Coordinates of C-alpha atoms in Angstrom, one line a residue:
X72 CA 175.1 -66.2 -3.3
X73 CA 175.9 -62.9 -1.9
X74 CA 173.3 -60.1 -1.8
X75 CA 174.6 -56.3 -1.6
X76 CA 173.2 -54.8 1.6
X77 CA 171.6 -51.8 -0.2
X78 CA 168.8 -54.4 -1.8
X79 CA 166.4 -54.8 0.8
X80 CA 163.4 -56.5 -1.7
X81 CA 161.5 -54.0 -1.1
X82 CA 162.3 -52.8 -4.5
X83 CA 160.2 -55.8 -6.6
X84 CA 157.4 -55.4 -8.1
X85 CA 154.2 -55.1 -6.1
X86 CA 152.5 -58.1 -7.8
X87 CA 155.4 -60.1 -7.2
X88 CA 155.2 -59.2 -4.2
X89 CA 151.9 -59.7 -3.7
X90 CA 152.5 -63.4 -4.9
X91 CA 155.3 -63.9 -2.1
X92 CA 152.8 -63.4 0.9
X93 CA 151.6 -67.0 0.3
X94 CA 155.8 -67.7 1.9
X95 CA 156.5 -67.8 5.2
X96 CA 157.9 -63.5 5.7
X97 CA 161.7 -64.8 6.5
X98 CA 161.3 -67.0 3.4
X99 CA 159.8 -64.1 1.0
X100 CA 162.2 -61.5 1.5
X101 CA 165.1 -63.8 0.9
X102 CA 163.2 -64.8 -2.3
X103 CA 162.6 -61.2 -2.8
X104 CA 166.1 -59.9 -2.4
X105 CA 167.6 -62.8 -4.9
X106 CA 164.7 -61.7 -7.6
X107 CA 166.1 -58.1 -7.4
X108 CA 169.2 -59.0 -8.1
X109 CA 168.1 -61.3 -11.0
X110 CA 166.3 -58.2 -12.9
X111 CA 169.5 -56.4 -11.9
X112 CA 171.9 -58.4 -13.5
X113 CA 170.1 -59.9 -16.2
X114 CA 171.2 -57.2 -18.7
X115 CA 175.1 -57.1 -17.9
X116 CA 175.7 -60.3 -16.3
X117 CA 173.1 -63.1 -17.2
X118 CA 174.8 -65.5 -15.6
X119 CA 175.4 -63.9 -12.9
X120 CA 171.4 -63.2 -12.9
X121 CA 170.7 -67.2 -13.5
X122 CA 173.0 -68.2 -10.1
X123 CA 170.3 -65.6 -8.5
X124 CA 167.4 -67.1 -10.2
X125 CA 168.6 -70.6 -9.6
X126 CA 168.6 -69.4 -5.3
X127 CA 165.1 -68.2 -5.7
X128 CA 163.4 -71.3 -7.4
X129 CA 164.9 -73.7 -4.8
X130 CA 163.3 -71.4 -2.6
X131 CA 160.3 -71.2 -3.9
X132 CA 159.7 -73.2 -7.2
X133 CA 155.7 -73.0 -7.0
X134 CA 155.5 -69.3 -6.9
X135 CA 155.1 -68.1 -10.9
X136 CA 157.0 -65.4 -10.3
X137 CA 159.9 -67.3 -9.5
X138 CA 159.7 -69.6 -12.4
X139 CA 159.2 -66.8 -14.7
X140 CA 162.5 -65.1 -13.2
X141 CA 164.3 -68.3 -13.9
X142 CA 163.0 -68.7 -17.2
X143 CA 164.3 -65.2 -18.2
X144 CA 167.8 -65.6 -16.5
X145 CA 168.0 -68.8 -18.0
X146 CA 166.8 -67.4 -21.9
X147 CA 169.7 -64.5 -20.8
X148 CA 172.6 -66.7 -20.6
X149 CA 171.0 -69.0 -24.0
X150 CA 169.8 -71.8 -21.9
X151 CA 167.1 -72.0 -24.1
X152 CA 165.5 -75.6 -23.5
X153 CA 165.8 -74.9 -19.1
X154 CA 163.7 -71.6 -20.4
X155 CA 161.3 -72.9 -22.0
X156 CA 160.6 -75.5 -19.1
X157 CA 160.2 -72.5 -16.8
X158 CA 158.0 -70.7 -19.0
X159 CA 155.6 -73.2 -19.4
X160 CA 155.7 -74.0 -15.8
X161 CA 154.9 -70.4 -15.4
X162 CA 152.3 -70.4 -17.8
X163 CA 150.5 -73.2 -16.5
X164 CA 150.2 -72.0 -13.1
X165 CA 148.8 -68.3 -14.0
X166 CA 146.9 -69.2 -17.5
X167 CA 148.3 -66.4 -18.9
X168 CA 149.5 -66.0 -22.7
X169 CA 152.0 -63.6 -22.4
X170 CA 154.9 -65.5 -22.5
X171 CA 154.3 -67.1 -25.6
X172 CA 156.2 -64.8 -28.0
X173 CA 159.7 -66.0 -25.9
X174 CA 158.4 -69.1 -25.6
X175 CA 157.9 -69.0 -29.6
X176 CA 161.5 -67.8 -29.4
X177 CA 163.1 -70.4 -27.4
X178 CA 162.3 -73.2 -29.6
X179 CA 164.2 -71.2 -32.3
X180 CA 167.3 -71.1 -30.3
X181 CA 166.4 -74.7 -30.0
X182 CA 166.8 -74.7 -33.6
X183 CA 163.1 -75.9 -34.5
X184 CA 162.2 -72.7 -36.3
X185 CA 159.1 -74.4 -37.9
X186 CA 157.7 -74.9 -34.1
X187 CA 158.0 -71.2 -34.0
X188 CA 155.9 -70.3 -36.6
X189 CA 153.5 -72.9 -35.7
X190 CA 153.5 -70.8 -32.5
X191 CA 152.6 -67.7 -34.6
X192 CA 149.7 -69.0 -36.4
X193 CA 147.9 -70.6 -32.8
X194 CA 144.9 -69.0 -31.4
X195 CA 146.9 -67.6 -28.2
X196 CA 148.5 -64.6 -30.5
X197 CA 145.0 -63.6 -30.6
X198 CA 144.7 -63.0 -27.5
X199 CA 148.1 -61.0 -26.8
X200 CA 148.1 -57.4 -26.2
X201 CA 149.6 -55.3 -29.0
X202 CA 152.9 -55.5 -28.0
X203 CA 152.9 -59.0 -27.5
X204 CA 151.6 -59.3 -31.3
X205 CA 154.6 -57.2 -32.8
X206 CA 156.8 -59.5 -30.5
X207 CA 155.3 -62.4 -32.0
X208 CA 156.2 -61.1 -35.5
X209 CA 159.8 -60.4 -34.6
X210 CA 160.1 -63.8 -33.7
X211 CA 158.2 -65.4 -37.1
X212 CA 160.1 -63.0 -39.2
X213 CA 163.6 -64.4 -37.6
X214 CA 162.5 -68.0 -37.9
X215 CA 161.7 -67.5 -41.4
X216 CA 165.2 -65.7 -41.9
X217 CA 166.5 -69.1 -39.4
X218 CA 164.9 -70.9 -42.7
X219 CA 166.5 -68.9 -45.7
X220 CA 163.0 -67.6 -46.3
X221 CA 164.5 -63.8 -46.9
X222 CA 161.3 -62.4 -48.9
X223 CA 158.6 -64.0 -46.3
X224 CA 160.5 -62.2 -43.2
X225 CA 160.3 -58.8 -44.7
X226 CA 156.5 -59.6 -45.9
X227 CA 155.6 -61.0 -42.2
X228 CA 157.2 -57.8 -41.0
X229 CA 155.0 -55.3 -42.9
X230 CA 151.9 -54.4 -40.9
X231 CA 150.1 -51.5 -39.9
X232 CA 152.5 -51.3 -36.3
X233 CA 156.0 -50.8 -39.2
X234 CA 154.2 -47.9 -41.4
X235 CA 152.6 -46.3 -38.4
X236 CA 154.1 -42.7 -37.9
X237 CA 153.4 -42.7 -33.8
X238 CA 156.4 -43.7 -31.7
X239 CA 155.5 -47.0 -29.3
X240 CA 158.0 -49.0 -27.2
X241 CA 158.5 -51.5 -30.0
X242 CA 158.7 -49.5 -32.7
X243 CA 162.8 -49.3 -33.0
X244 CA 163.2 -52.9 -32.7
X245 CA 160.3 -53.4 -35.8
X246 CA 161.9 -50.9 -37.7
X247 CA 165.5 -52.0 -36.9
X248 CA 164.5 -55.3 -37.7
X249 CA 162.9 -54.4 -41.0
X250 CA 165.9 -52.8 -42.4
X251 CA 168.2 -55.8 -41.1
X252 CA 165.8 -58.3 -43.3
X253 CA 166.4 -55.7 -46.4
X254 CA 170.0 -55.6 -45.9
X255 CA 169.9 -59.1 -45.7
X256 CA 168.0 -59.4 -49.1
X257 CA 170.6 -56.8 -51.1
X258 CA 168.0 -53.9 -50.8
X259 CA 170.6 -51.8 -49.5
X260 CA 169.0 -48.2 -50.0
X261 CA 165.6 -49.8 -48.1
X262 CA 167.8 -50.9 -46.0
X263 CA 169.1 -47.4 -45.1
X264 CA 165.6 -45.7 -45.2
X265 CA 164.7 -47.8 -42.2
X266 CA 167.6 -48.3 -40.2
X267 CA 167.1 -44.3 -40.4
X268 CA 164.2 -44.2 -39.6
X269 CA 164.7 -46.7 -36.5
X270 CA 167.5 -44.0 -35.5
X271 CA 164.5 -41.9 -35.1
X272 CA 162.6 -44.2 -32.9
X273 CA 165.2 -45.5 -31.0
X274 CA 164.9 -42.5 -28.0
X275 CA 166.8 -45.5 -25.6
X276 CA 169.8 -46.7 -27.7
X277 CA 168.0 -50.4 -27.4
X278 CA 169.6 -50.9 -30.6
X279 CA 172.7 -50.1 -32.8
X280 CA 170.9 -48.6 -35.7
X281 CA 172.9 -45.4 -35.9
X282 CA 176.1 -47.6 -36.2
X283 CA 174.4 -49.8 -38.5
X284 CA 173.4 -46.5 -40.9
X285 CA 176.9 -44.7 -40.6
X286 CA 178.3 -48.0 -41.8
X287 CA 176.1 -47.8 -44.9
X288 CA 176.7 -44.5 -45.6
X289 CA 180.7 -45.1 -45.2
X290 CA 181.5 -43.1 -42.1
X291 CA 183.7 -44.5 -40.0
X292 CA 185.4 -43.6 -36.4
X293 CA 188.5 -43.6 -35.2
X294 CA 189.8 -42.8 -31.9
X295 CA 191.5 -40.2 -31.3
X296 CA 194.5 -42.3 -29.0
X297 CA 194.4 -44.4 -31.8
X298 CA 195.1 -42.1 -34.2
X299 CA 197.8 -40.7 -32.4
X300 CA 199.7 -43.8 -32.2
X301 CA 199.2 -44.8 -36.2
X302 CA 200.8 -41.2 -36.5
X303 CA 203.9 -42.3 -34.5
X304 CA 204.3 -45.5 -36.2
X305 CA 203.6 -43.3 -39.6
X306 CA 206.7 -41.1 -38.1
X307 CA 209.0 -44.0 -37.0
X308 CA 208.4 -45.8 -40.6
X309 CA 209.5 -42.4 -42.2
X310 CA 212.8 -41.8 -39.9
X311 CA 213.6 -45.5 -41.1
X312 CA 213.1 -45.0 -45.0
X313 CA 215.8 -41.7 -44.7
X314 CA 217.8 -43.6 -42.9
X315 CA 217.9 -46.2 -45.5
X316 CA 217.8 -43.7 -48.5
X317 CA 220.7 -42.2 -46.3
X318 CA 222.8 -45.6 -46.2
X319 CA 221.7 -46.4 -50.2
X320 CA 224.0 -42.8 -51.0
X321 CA 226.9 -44.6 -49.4
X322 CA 226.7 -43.1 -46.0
X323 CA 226.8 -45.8 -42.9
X324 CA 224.5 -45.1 -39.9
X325 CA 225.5 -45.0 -36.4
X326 CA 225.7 -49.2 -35.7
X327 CA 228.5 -48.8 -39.1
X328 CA 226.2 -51.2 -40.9
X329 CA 225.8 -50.3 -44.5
X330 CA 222.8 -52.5 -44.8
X331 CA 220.1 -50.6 -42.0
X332 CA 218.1 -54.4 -42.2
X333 CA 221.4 -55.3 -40.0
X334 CA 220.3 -52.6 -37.7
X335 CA 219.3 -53.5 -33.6

């Protein structure tokens, strides 16, 4: 796959990078340059990202930074079972626990929610950082919602991390994901607390709480084009209804139809 000449590979992280010295140089910076264009992608155009990811592992499918890559590209474009094979793959060759949450995640897209929350309740969420923990709750709260279990997802949300007043990285997505559960469960005016109080957190736009609280409260947008053009058909509509209460006073219009449904 093509690589734009302004990524050089240079722009990776330096403990991928580090891993890469155990290639050959030629054979690192080409893995290098497709990973860059994997975490640029991966947003806008995951599959686009997953044909870069796909480059790299056959390149270098023992590095764990590769598989990890491919695992993400792969969750991206909801190849959920081919992520969950890289992840573990990853997971085995660092040790590390990090992935679980996603890992968690994948075998709900798998639609095995219950393996999910099996995942949530094993001794590796324990050792997860606190972000990793509240991203492990996400993910039990939606397999309980993947279950019909509406109540348990809003209990399993509550923690100390949702009533905390201090601002963190996750705390737009808890909060957004809060009021979604409520919404879910007919507790509108909960509902609207927190997806307002998500607005507040959510400094990034990660998620579309302000749209989801202007619908509750009933506002809604129009565009201005938009406008414009209901207001000529409003116009054109009008212009027809003279000309038909012209042609109902026994006056014919310019075709000399008396009937202006026989009109061009």
């Amino acid at each position: 796959m093509p690589i734009p000449e302004d990524v050089t590979g240079e722009e990776i992280d330096k403990d991928v990078r580090q891993e890469l010295q155990s290639l050959p140089k030629t054979l690192a910076e080409d893995v290098a340059k497709n990973l860059v264009m994997v975490a640029r992608l991966i947003d806008e155009d995951p599959e686009g990202a997953y044909g870069y990811s796909r480059v790299a592992l056959r390149l270098a499918s023992r590095v764990a930074a590769v598989r990890e890559a491919a695992g993400f590209a792969a969750y991206a474009s909801q190849k959920y079972s081919e992520a969950l094979a890289e992840f573990r793959a990853a997971r085995r060759m660092t040790g590390n626990v990090d992935l679980w949450p996603v890992m968690a995640d994948c075998e709900r897209g798998l639609g095995r929610p219950e393996k999910a929350l099996d995942m949530a309740g094993a001794p590796e969420v324990h050792k997860l950082d606190k972000a990793g923990q509240v991203e492990m709750r996400l993910v039990a709260a939606g397999a309980r919602r993947d279950m019909g279990q509406l109540d348990a997802a809003i209990v399993t949300l509550q923690s100390p991390e949702l009533a905390s007043g201090s601002v963190q990285p996750w705390t737009a997505r808890l909060r957004y994901a809060y009021a979604d559960a409520l919404l879910a469960a007919g507790r509108d005016s909960e509902a609207r607390e927190w997806f307002a109080k998500a607005v507040e957190a959510d400094r990034d736009g990660s998620t579309d709480a302000s749209d989801r609280l202007a619908e509750l409260d009933g506002v809604e947008f129009t565009d201005a084009l938009d406008e414009g053009g209901a207001n000529d058909e409003t116009d054109e509509n009008a212009e027809k209804d003279e000309n038909a209460e012209t042609d109902e006073n026994g006056v014919t219009g310019e075709s000399g139809n008396a009937d202006p449904a026989d009109k061009d």
